[in-house]
Coordinates of C-alpha atoms and ligand atoms in Angstrom, one line a residue:
X27 CA -104.4 51.4 32.0
X28 CA -105.6 54.1 34.3
X29 CA -109.4 53.9 34.1
X30 CA -110.4 56.6 36.6
X31 CA -107.3 58.8 37.1
X32 CA -106.4 62.1 35.4
X33 CA -103.0 63.6 35.5
X34 CA -102.8 67.3 34.6
X35 CA -99.9 69.7 34.7
X36 CA -99.1 73.4 34.2
X37 CA -95.6 74.7 33.3
X38 CA -93.4 75.2 36.3
X39 CA -92.9 79.0 36.5
X40 CA -89.6 80.8 36.7
X41 CA -88.9 82.5 40.0
X42 CA -87.0 85.4 38.6
X43 CA -90.0 87.7 39.4
X44 CA -93.3 87.6 41.3
X45 CA -96.3 85.7 39.9
X46 CA -98.5 87.7 37.6
X47 CA -101.8 87.3 35.8
X48 CA -100.1 85.4 33.0
X49 CA -99.1 82.6 35.3
X50 CA -102.5 82.8 37.0
X51 CA -104.3 82.4 33.6
X52 CA -102.8 78.9 33.0
X53 CA -103.0 77.8 36.6
X54 CA -106.7 78.9 36.9
X55 CA -107.5 77.1 33.7
X56 CA -105.8 74.0 35.0
X57 CA -107.7 74.3 38.3
X58 CA -111.1 74.6 36.6
X59 CA -110.3 71.5 34.5
X60 CA -109.0 69.6 37.5
X61 CA -112.3 70.4 39.4
X62 CA -114.4 69.4 36.4
X63 CA -112.7 66.0 36.3
X64 CA -113.1 65.6 40.0
X65 CA -116.8 66.4 39.7
X66 CA -117.1 63.5 37.3
X67 CA -115.7 61.2 39.9
X68 CA -112.1 60.9 38.6
X69 CA -109.1 60.9 40.8
X70 CA -107.1 63.9 39.7
X71 CA -103.4 64.6 40.1
X72 CA -102.9 68.3 39.4
X73 CA -99.2 69.3 39.5
X74 CA -97.8 72.8 39.4
X75 CA -94.6 74.3 40.8
X76 CA -91.5 76.5 40.2
X77 CA -88.5 76.4 37.9
X78 CA -85.6 77.7 40.0
X79 CA -82.2 76.9 38.4
X80 CA -80.2 78.5 35.6
X81 CA -78.5 81.8 34.7
X82 CA -81.6 83.8 34.5
X83 CA -82.6 83.1 38.1
X84 CA -79.0 83.5 39.3
X85 CA -78.8 86.9 37.7
X86 CA -82.1 88.0 39.3
X87 CA -80.9 86.9 42.7
X88 CA -77.7 88.8 42.2
X89 CA -79.6 91.9 41.3
X90 CA -81.7 91.5 44.4
X91 CA -78.5 91.1 46.4
X92 CA -79.4 87.7 47.7
X93 CA -78.2 84.1 47.5
X94 CA -80.0 82.2 44.8
X95 CA -81.5 79.7 47.3
X96 CA -82.9 82.4 49.6
X97 CA -84.2 84.4 46.6
X98 CA -85.9 81.3 45.2
X99 CA -87.4 80.4 48.6
X100 CA -89.0 83.8 48.7
X101 CA -90.5 83.9 45.3
X102 CA -91.5 80.2 45.4
X103 CA -93.3 81.1 48.6
X104 CA -95.1 84.0 46.8
X105 CA -96.3 81.6 44.1
X106 CA -97.7 79.3 46.7
X107 CA -99.4 82.1 48.5
X108 CA -100.9 83.4 45.3
X109 CA -102.3 80.0 44.4
X110 CA -103.8 79.7 47.9
X111 CA -105.4 83.2 47.5
X112 CA -106.8 82.1 44.2
X113 CA -108.2 78.9 45.7
X114 CA -106.1 76.7 43.4
X115 CA -106.6 73.0 44.4
X116 CA -103.4 71.5 43.1
X117 CA -102.3 68.2 44.5
X118 CA -98.6 68.9 44.6
X119 CA -96.3 71.9 44.3
X120 CA -92.9 70.9 43.0
X121 CA -89.7 73.0 43.2
X122 CA -86.7 72.1 41.0
X123 CA -84.5 72.8 44.1
X124 CA -86.3 70.0 46.0
X125 CA -83.7 67.3 46.9
X126 CA -85.8 64.6 45.4
X127 CA -86.2 66.4 42.1
X128 CA -82.5 67.0 41.9
X129 CA -81.6 63.4 42.6
X130 CA -84.2 62.4 40.1
X131 CA -82.9 64.6 37.3
X132 CA -79.4 63.2 37.8
X133 CA -80.9 59.7 37.7
X134 CA -82.7 60.3 34.4
X135 CA -79.7 61.9 32.8
X136 CA -77.7 58.7 33.7
X137 CA -80.4 56.6 32.1
X138 CA -80.2 58.7 28.9
X139 CA -76.4 58.3 28.9
X140 CA -76.6 54.5 29.4
X141 CA -79.0 54.4 26.5
X142 CA -76.3 55.9 24.4
X143 CA -78.3 59.0 23.6
X144 CA -75.9 61.6 25.0
X145 CA -72.6 62.8 23.5
X146 CA -70.1 65.6 24.1
X147 CA -69.5 68.4 21.7
X148 CA -69.1 72.2 21.2
X149 CA -71.9 74.6 20.9
X150 CA -71.3 77.8 19.0
X151 CA -74.2 80.1 18.5
X152 CA -76.8 82.3 20.1
X153 CA -78.4 82.0 23.6
X154 CA -81.3 84.0 25.0
X155 CA -81.0 84.0 28.7
X156 CA -84.5 85.3 29.5
X157 CA -85.8 82.4 27.4
X158 CA -83.0 80.1 28.6
X159 CA -83.0 79.0 25.0
X160 CA -80.3 78.1 22.4
X161 CA -81.8 80.2 19.6
X162 CA -81.1 80.1 15.9
X163 CA -80.6 83.1 13.6
X164 CA -83.7 82.1 11.7
X165 CA -85.8 82.6 14.9
X166 CA -84.7 86.2 15.4
X167 CA -86.8 89.3 14.4
X168 CA -85.7 91.5 11.6
X169 CA -83.7 93.7 14.1
X170 CA -81.9 90.6 15.3
X171 CA -83.9 90.3 18.6
X172 CA -85.4 87.3 20.4
X173 CA -89.1 87.6 19.4
X174 CA -90.3 87.0 23.0
X175 CA -87.9 89.4 24.8
X176 CA -87.0 91.9 22.2
X177 CA -83.4 91.6 23.3
X178 CA -80.2 90.6 21.4
X179 CA -79.2 87.1 22.4
X180 CA -75.6 86.4 23.6
X181 CA -73.1 84.8 21.3
X182 CA -71.6 81.8 23.1
X183 CA -69.1 79.1 22.5
X184 CA -69.0 76.3 25.0
X185 CA -68.7 72.6 25.6
X186 CA -72.1 70.9 26.1
X187 CA -73.4 67.4 26.4
X188 CA -76.0 66.9 23.7
X189 CA -79.1 64.7 23.3
X190 CA -79.5 62.7 20.0
X191 CA -82.7 64.3 19.0
X192 CA -82.2 63.2 15.4
X193 CA -82.7 59.6 16.5
X194 CA -86.3 60.3 17.6
X195 CA -87.6 63.0 15.3
X196 CA -89.3 60.6 12.8
X197 CA -91.2 58.8 15.5
X198 CA -92.2 62.0 17.3
X199 CA -93.6 63.3 14.0
X200 CA -95.5 60.1 13.4
X201 CA -97.0 60.1 16.8
X202 CA -98.1 63.8 16.4
X203 CA -99.5 63.2 12.9
X204 CA -101.6 60.2 14.1
X205 CA -102.8 62.0 17.3
X206 CA -101.3 59.4 19.5
X207 CA -99.5 62.4 21.0
X208 CA -102.1 65.1 20.6
X209 CA -101.3 68.7 20.1
X210 CA -104.2 71.1 20.4
X211 CA -105.5 73.5 19.0
X212 CA -105.0 72.3 15.4
X213 CA -103.0 75.4 14.4
X214 CA -100.3 74.5 17.0
X215 CA -100.1 71.0 15.7
X216 CA -99.5 72.3 12.3
X217 CA -96.9 74.7 13.6
X218 CA -95.0 71.8 15.2
X219 CA -95.3 69.6 12.1
X220 CA -93.9 72.6 10.1
X221 CA -91.0 72.8 12.5
X222 CA -90.4 69.1 12.2
X223 CA -90.0 69.5 8.4
X224 CA -86.9 71.6 9.0
X225 CA -83.7 70.0 10.1
X226 CA -83.7 70.3 13.9
X227 CA -80.4 70.2 15.7
X228 CA -79.7 67.9 18.6
X229 CA -80.1 69.9 21.8
X230 CA -77.9 70.5 24.8
X231 CA -78.6 68.8 28.1
X232 CA -75.8 70.5 30.1
X233 CA -73.9 73.8 30.2
X234 CA -70.6 74.9 31.7
X235 CA -70.3 78.2 33.6
X236 CA -73.8 78.0 35.0
X237 CA -73.1 77.2 38.6
X238 CA -76.7 77.6 39.8
X239 CA -78.0 74.2 38.6
X240 CA -78.0 70.4 39.1
X241 CA -74.5 69.0 38.6
X242 CA -74.1 66.5 35.7
X243 CA -73.2 63.3 37.7
X244 CA -70.3 62.3 35.5
X245 CA -68.9 65.7 34.5
X246 CA -68.6 68.2 37.3
X247 CA -67.6 71.0 35.0
X248 CA -71.2 71.0 33.8
X249 CA -74.7 71.6 35.3
X250 CA -77.8 70.2 33.7
X251 CA -79.5 72.6 31.2
X252 CA -82.3 74.3 33.0
X253 CA -85.0 73.2 30.4
X254 CA -84.0 69.5 30.8
X255 CA -84.0 69.9 34.5
X256 CA -87.5 71.6 34.3
X257 CA -89.2 69.1 31.9
X258 CA -88.2 66.2 34.1
X259 CA -90.3 67.6 37.0
X260 CA -93.4 66.0 35.4
X261 CA -91.7 62.7 36.1
X262 CA -89.5 63.1 39.2
X263 CA -92.6 63.9 41.2
X264 CA -93.5 60.2 41.1
X265 CA -90.1 58.9 42.3
X266 CA -90.3 57.3 45.8
X267 CA -88.9 59.5 48.5
X268 CA -85.3 59.3 50.0
X269 CA -84.0 56.7 47.7
X270 CA -80.8 56.3 45.7
X271 CA -82.2 55.9 42.3
X272 CA -80.6 53.1 40.3
X273 CA -83.1 51.5 37.9
X274 CA -86.2 52.6 36.1
X275 CA -88.0 49.8 38.0
X276 CA -88.1 52.0 41.1
X277 CA -90.1 54.6 39.1
X278 CA -92.3 52.1 37.4
X279 CA -93.2 50.3 40.6
X280 CA -94.2 53.5 42.4
X281 CA -97.9 53.4 43.2
X282 CA -98.6 57.0 42.1
X283 CA -96.7 56.5 38.9
X284 CA -98.7 53.4 38.1
X285 CA -101.9 55.2 38.8
X286 CA -101.3 58.4 37.0
X287 CA -98.7 58.1 34.3
X288 CA -98.8 59.3 31.5
X289 CA -100.1 62.9 31.7
X290 CA -103.6 63.2 30.3
X291 CA -103.2 66.9 29.7
X292 CA -100.3 69.4 29.8
X293 CA -101.2 73.0 29.6
X294 CA -98.9 75.9 28.5
X295 CA -98.7 79.0 26.4
X296 CA -97.3 79.0 22.9
X297 CA -93.8 80.3 23.6
X298 CA -92.7 77.0 25.2
X299 CA -94.3 74.6 22.7
X300 CA -91.0 73.4 21.1
X301 CA -89.7 72.1 24.4
X302 CA -93.0 70.3 25.2
X303 CA -93.9 69.0 21.8
X304 CA -90.5 68.0 20.5
X305 CA -87.8 67.7 23.2
X306 CA -90.0 66.3 25.9
X307 CA -91.5 63.4 23.9
X308 CA -88.0 62.5 22.5
X309 CA -86.6 62.3 26.1
X310 CA -89.5 60.1 27.1
X311 CA -89.0 57.8 24.1
X312 CA -85.4 57.5 25.1
X313 CA -86.5 56.5 28.6
X314 CA -89.0 54.0 27.1
X315 CA -91.9 55.7 28.9
X316 CA -95.4 56.4 27.4
X317 CA -95.9 59.9 26.1
X318 CA -98.5 62.4 27.4
X319 CA -101.9 62.0 25.8
X320 CA -102.4 65.6 25.0
X321 CA -100.8 69.0 25.3
X322 CA -103.0 72.0 25.0
X323 CA -101.4 75.3 24.0
X324 CA -103.2 78.5 24.8
X325 CA -102.4 81.9 23.5
X326 CA -100.5 84.8 24.9
X327 CA -102.2 87.9 26.1
X328 CA -101.2 91.5 26.2
X329 CA -102.5 94.2 28.5
X330 CA -104.3 97.1 27.0
X331 CA -102.7 96.3 23.7
X332 CA -99.1 96.1 25.1
X333 CA -96.9 93.3 26.1
X334 CA -97.0 92.8 29.8
X335 CA -93.6 93.9 31.2
X336 CA -92.0 95.2 34.4
X337 CA -90.5 98.2 32.5
X338 CA -93.8 99.3 31.1
X339 CA -95.3 99.0 34.6
X340 CA -98.4 97.2 33.3
X341 CA -98.0 93.9 35.1
X342 CA -101.2 92.8 36.8
X343 CA -100.8 91.1 40.1
X344 CA -103.6 88.6 40.8
X345 CA -103.8 89.7 44.4
X346 CA -104.6 93.3 43.4
X347 CA -107.5 91.8 41.4
X348 CA -108.8 89.7 44.3
X349 CA -108.6 92.8 46.6
X350 CA -110.8 94.7 44.1
X351 CA -113.2 92.1 42.8
X352 CA -113.1 89.3 45.3
X353 CA -111.8 85.8 44.7
X354 CA -114.4 84.1 42.5
X355 CA -115.0 87.2 40.4
X356 CA -111.3 87.3 39.7
X357 CA -111.3 83.7 38.6
X358 CA -114.3 84.5 36.4
X359 CA -112.8 87.7 34.9
X360 CA -109.4 86.1 34.0
X361 CA -110.9 83.0 32.3
X362 CA -113.7 84.8 30.5
X363 CA -111.5 87.4 28.7
X364 CA -111.0 85.7 25.3
X365 CA -111.1 82.3 23.6
X366 CA -108.9 79.8 25.4
X367 CA -106.3 78.8 22.8
X368 CA -106.1 82.1 21.0
X369 CA -104.0 85.2 21.6
X370 CA -105.9 88.0 23.3
X371 CA -105.8 91.4 24.8
X372 CA -106.9 92.1 28.4
X373 CA -108.5 95.5 28.7
X374 CA -108.5 96.5 32.3
X375 CA -111.5 98.7 31.9
X376 CA -113.5 95.8 30.7
X377 CA -113.1 94.1 34.0
X378 CA -115.4 96.5 35.9
X379 CA -117.9 96.5 33.0
X380 CA -118.0 92.7 32.8
X381 CA -118.1 92.3 36.5
X382 CA -121.1 94.5 36.8
X383 CA -122.9 93.1 33.8
X384 CA -122.3 89.4 34.2
X385 CA -121.9 88.9 37.9
X386 CA -123.4 91.8 40.0
X387 CA -126.4 92.6 37.7
X388 CA -126.4 89.2 36.2
X389 CA -126.0 86.1 38.3
X390 CA -126.0 87.9 41.6
X391 CA -129.1 89.9 41.0
X392 CA -131.0 86.9 39.6
X393 CA -130.2 84.9 42.7
X394 CA -131.2 87.7 45.0
X395 CA -134.6 88.2 43.2
X396 CA -135.5 84.6 43.2
X397 CA -134.6 84.1 46.8
X398 CA -136.5 87.3 47.8
X399 CA -139.7 86.2 45.9
X400 CA -139.6 82.8 47.5
X401 CA -139.3 84.4 51.0
X402 CA -142.1 86.8 50.3
X403 CA -144.7 84.7 48.4
X404 CA -144.0 81.2 49.7
X405 CA -142.7 81.6 53.2
X406 CA -139.1 80.6 52.2
X407 CA -140.1 77.2 50.9
X408 CA -139.5 75.8 47.5
X409 CA -143.1 75.8 46.1
X410 CA -145.2 73.1 44.4
X411 CA -143.7 71.8 41.2
X412 CA -146.8 71.5 38.9
X413 CA -146.4 70.4 35.3
X414 CA -147.0 73.5 33.2
X415 CA -147.3 74.3 29.6
X416 CA -146.2 77.6 28.2
X417 CA -147.5 78.4 24.8
X418 CA -145.1 81.1 23.7
X419 CA -141.9 80.6 25.7
X420 CA -139.8 77.6 26.6
X421 CA -139.6 77.0 30.3
X422 CA -136.1 76.5 32.0
X423 CA -137.0 72.9 32.4
X424 CA -137.3 72.6 28.6
X425 CA -133.9 74.1 27.9
X426 CA -131.8 72.7 30.7
X427 CA -130.8 69.5 28.8
X428 CA -129.5 71.5 25.9
X429 CA -127.6 73.9 28.3
X430 CA -125.9 70.9 29.9
X431 CA -125.1 69.4 26.6
X432 CA -123.5 72.6 25.3
X433 CA -121.7 73.1 28.5
X434 CA -120.2 69.6 28.5
X435 CA -119.2 69.8 24.9
X436 CA -117.5 73.1 25.5
X437 CA -115.7 71.8 28.6
X438 CA -114.5 68.7 26.8
X439 CA -113.1 70.8 24.0
X440 CA -111.4 73.0 26.7
X441 CA -113.4 76.0 25.5
X442 CA -113.4 77.4 29.0
X443 CA -114.5 80.9 28.1
X444 CA -117.4 79.3 26.1
X445 CA -118.5 77.3 29.2
X446 CA -118.7 80.6 31.1
X447 CA -120.6 82.2 28.3
X448 CA -123.2 79.4 28.3
X449 CA -123.8 79.9 32.0
X450 CA -124.2 83.7 31.6
X451 CA -126.5 83.2 28.6
X452 CA -128.6 80.9 30.7
X453 CA -128.9 83.5 33.5
X454 CA -130.0 86.0 30.8
X455 CA -132.7 83.5 29.7
X456 CA -133.9 83.3 33.2
X457 CA -134.1 87.0 33.5
X458 CA -136.2 87.0 30.3
X459 CA -138.4 84.3 31.8
X460 CA -139.1 86.5 34.8
X461 CA -139.9 89.4 32.6
X462 CA -142.3 87.3 30.6
X463 CA -144.1 85.5 33.4
X464 CA -144.0 88.5 35.9
X465 CA -144.3 86.4 39.1
X466 CA -144.6 89.6 41.1
X467 CA -147.9 90.4 39.3
X468 CA -148.9 86.8 38.8
X469 CA -149.0 86.1 42.5
X470 CA -152.0 88.3 42.8
X471 CA -153.9 86.3 40.2
X472 CA -152.7 82.7 40.2
X473 CA -150.7 81.3 43.1
X474 CA -150.4 77.9 41.5
X475 CA -148.8 79.2 38.3
X476 CA -146.5 81.5 40.3
X477 CA -145.4 78.4 42.3
X478 CA -144.4 76.7 39.2
X479 CA -142.5 79.7 37.9
X480 CA -140.6 80.1 41.2
X481 CA -139.9 76.4 41.4
X482 CA -138.4 76.6 37.9
X483 CA -136.2 79.5 38.9
X484 CA -135.0 77.9 42.1
X485 CA -134.2 74.7 40.4
X486 CA -132.4 76.5 37.6
X487 CA -130.2 78.2 40.3
X488 CA -129.3 74.8 41.6
X489 CA -128.1 73.8 38.1
X490 CA -126.2 77.0 37.7
X491 CA -124.4 76.4 41.0
X492 CA -123.2 73.0 39.6
X493 CA -122.1 74.6 36.4
X494 CA -120.1 77.3 38.0
X495 CA -118.5 75.0 40.5
X496 CA -115.2 74.4 38.6
X497 CA -114.8 78.1 38.0
X498 CA -116.4 79.8 41.1
X499 CA -116.5 77.1 43.8
X500 CA -117.3 79.4 46.7
X501 CA -120.1 81.1 44.8
X502 CA -121.5 77.7 44.0
X503 CA -121.6 76.9 47.7
X504 CA -123.2 80.2 48.5
X505 CA -126.0 79.5 46.1
X506 CA -126.5 76.0 47.7
X507 CA -126.6 77.7 51.1
X508 CA -129.3 80.1 49.9
X509 CA -131.2 77.2 48.5
X510 CA -130.9 75.5 51.9
X511 CA -129.1 72.5 50.4
X512 CA -125.5 73.1 51.3
X513 CA -125.3 70.1 53.5
X514 CA -126.7 67.6 51.0
X515 CA -126.2 68.8 47.5
X516 CA -122.4 68.7 47.1
X517 CA -122.5 65.0 48.0
X518 CA -124.5 64.2 44.9
X519 CA -122.9 62.7 41.8
X520 CA -122.9 65.1 38.8
X521 CA -124.9 62.6 36.8
X522 CA -127.7 62.8 39.5
X523 CA -127.3 66.5 40.1
X524 CA -127.9 67.4 36.5
X525 CA -131.4 65.8 36.3
X526 CA -134.3 68.2 36.5
X527 CA -136.2 68.2 39.8
X528 CA -133.3 67.7 42.3
X529 CA -134.7 70.5 44.5
X530 CA -137.3 69.0 46.9
X531 CA -140.7 70.7 47.0
X532 CA -141.1 72.2 50.4
X533 CA -137.3 72.6 50.9
X534 CA -136.7 75.4 53.4
X535 CA -134.5 77.8 51.7
X536 CA -131.7 79.9 53.4
X537 CA -131.2 83.6 53.8
X538 CA -130.5 86.0 50.9
X539 CA -126.9 87.0 50.6
X540 CA -125.4 89.4 48.1
X541 CA -123.1 87.4 45.9
X542 CA -121.4 90.2 44.1
X543 CA -121.5 93.9 45.3
X544 CA -121.9 96.3 42.4
X545 CA -118.7 98.3 41.7
Ligands
MSP26 N1 -90.0 77.7 33.4 C1 -90.5 77.7 32.1 C2 -91.5 76.5 32.0 C3 -90.9 75.1 32.3 S1 -92.1 73.9 32.2 C4 -91.2 72.5 32.2 C5 -91.2 79.0 31.8 N2 -91.6 79.7 32.9 S2 -92.4 81.1 32.8 O1 -92.5 81.6 34.1 O2 -91.9 81.9 31.8 O3 -93.9 80.7 32.5 C6 -94.4 80.5 31.2 C7 -95.8 80.2 31.2 O4 -96.6 81.2 32.0 C8 -96.5 80.3 29.8 O5 -96.3 79.1 29.1 C9 -97.9 80.4 30.3 O6 -98.4 79.2 30.8 C10 -97.8 81.4 31.4 N3 -97.8 82.8 30.9 C11 -96.9 83.8 31.2 N4 -97.2 85.0 30.7 C12 -98.4 84.8 30.0 C13 -99.1 85.7 29.1 N5 -98.9 86.9 29.0 N6 -100.2 85.1 28.5 C14 -100.5 83.8 28.7 N7 -99.8 83.0 29.4 C15 -98.7 83.4 30.1 O7 -91.5 79.2 30.6

């Protein structure tokens, strides 16, 4: 039982090339989800990192004319820097070249062997190095290419150690069907159940002729297959430091493991679902460990209708985006592009349009107007909050409960783009409320009524700041600052913060600051 802890992971990314917007998409989603759970008072363990072994990385290092380790250090450093620039608040960054991880992988392989779940045999078939995947002829496109890389796979014949997947397939299927091991969205669950209907072959856990990898402890001609090495990161992170690992008790008695295992949510895109939804649970069953509660599989996006690729020169670097739009706007633009869970296309031209519409002219302009009117009409103090009735339009106070309800439902369904839409819709309703009540005219006729209107607007901004916090944490703080409550407000519990009336009447508000410059 782990009542108040939440364990969340992203895939660990290959270091064959620099981080791009695709990696940023999953990591930003994970960050927003992690922040949302922290806001609700949960202790979150958010793990991300880099996948550094295997033929693909060794080849990339060779092309760059560097030793694999030096090459990995550089690119892993770039991933860390990019996450820092994007204000990602992960709790741990794991690298598969970390000594602890490597010792841990060897330890878990020994446990699988002791269990009797590994055997030696020959593999003869296809291998896609960019995927690091033993691929079957059925999976190829009509031209005989790997569907993800549009390249012909290699034909290989080699000795491998294999994992007895067949022993666990029935139980994995049952756990997926009964949602004990949830796969979302539903279409992905169906896809995996479809795959499980076919006869799936046992998979390799080791390869010869791949020197850049973790040696198999009992057969030095082999290194551990990079996917097995990589999947185990979700587990090795919990091993105690600097130990010779002998029994599973060492893992099970580790405080962090007891607190956080199993993962509550594992995020990834659809191309790596087989590894996470079939191989990974089978390995865990063999190790007698509880399975993740849920994996959520989001779609793949293209850029301006084309697959993102170095050769097409259309790879978007997240740092270029932060230079142009600023940090929080980049976070917003990446996550609001299309439905989280579906495939989508990123149209770069849309970024500027959306930035101006939703952020500069939307949230930013609304905040500026409300703060300016409060300065001008009420000497920078939150005015009297008189109960008011509006015959022909709902006041913000009357709709806020529904806004929160919709927002929470969307968040709990991981409809992240929907959460953002709910917030922007609310800012639009507030703009309409200003148009309707015309506080800039009303102030000349009825000061008391104007006070109520402005109180409603200021208090709504406070709610919006809470709602954008998982997505745009710096902007949330800037709004609190302009409302004069930066020192006190973030200490509140969410349950308290979401009640109407949290802004004290008479609160001295801060100075107006432009949140998003128009582009
Ligand atoms: N190293 C493996 C994962 C091992 S996890 C135990 C790997 N690495 S990767 O660098 O190729 O990263 C794949 C992941 O990056 C995807 O599953 C997804 O999370 C993210 N994305 C990369 N490109 C993307 C898009 N174009 N669209 C959406 N997500 C993208 O696979």
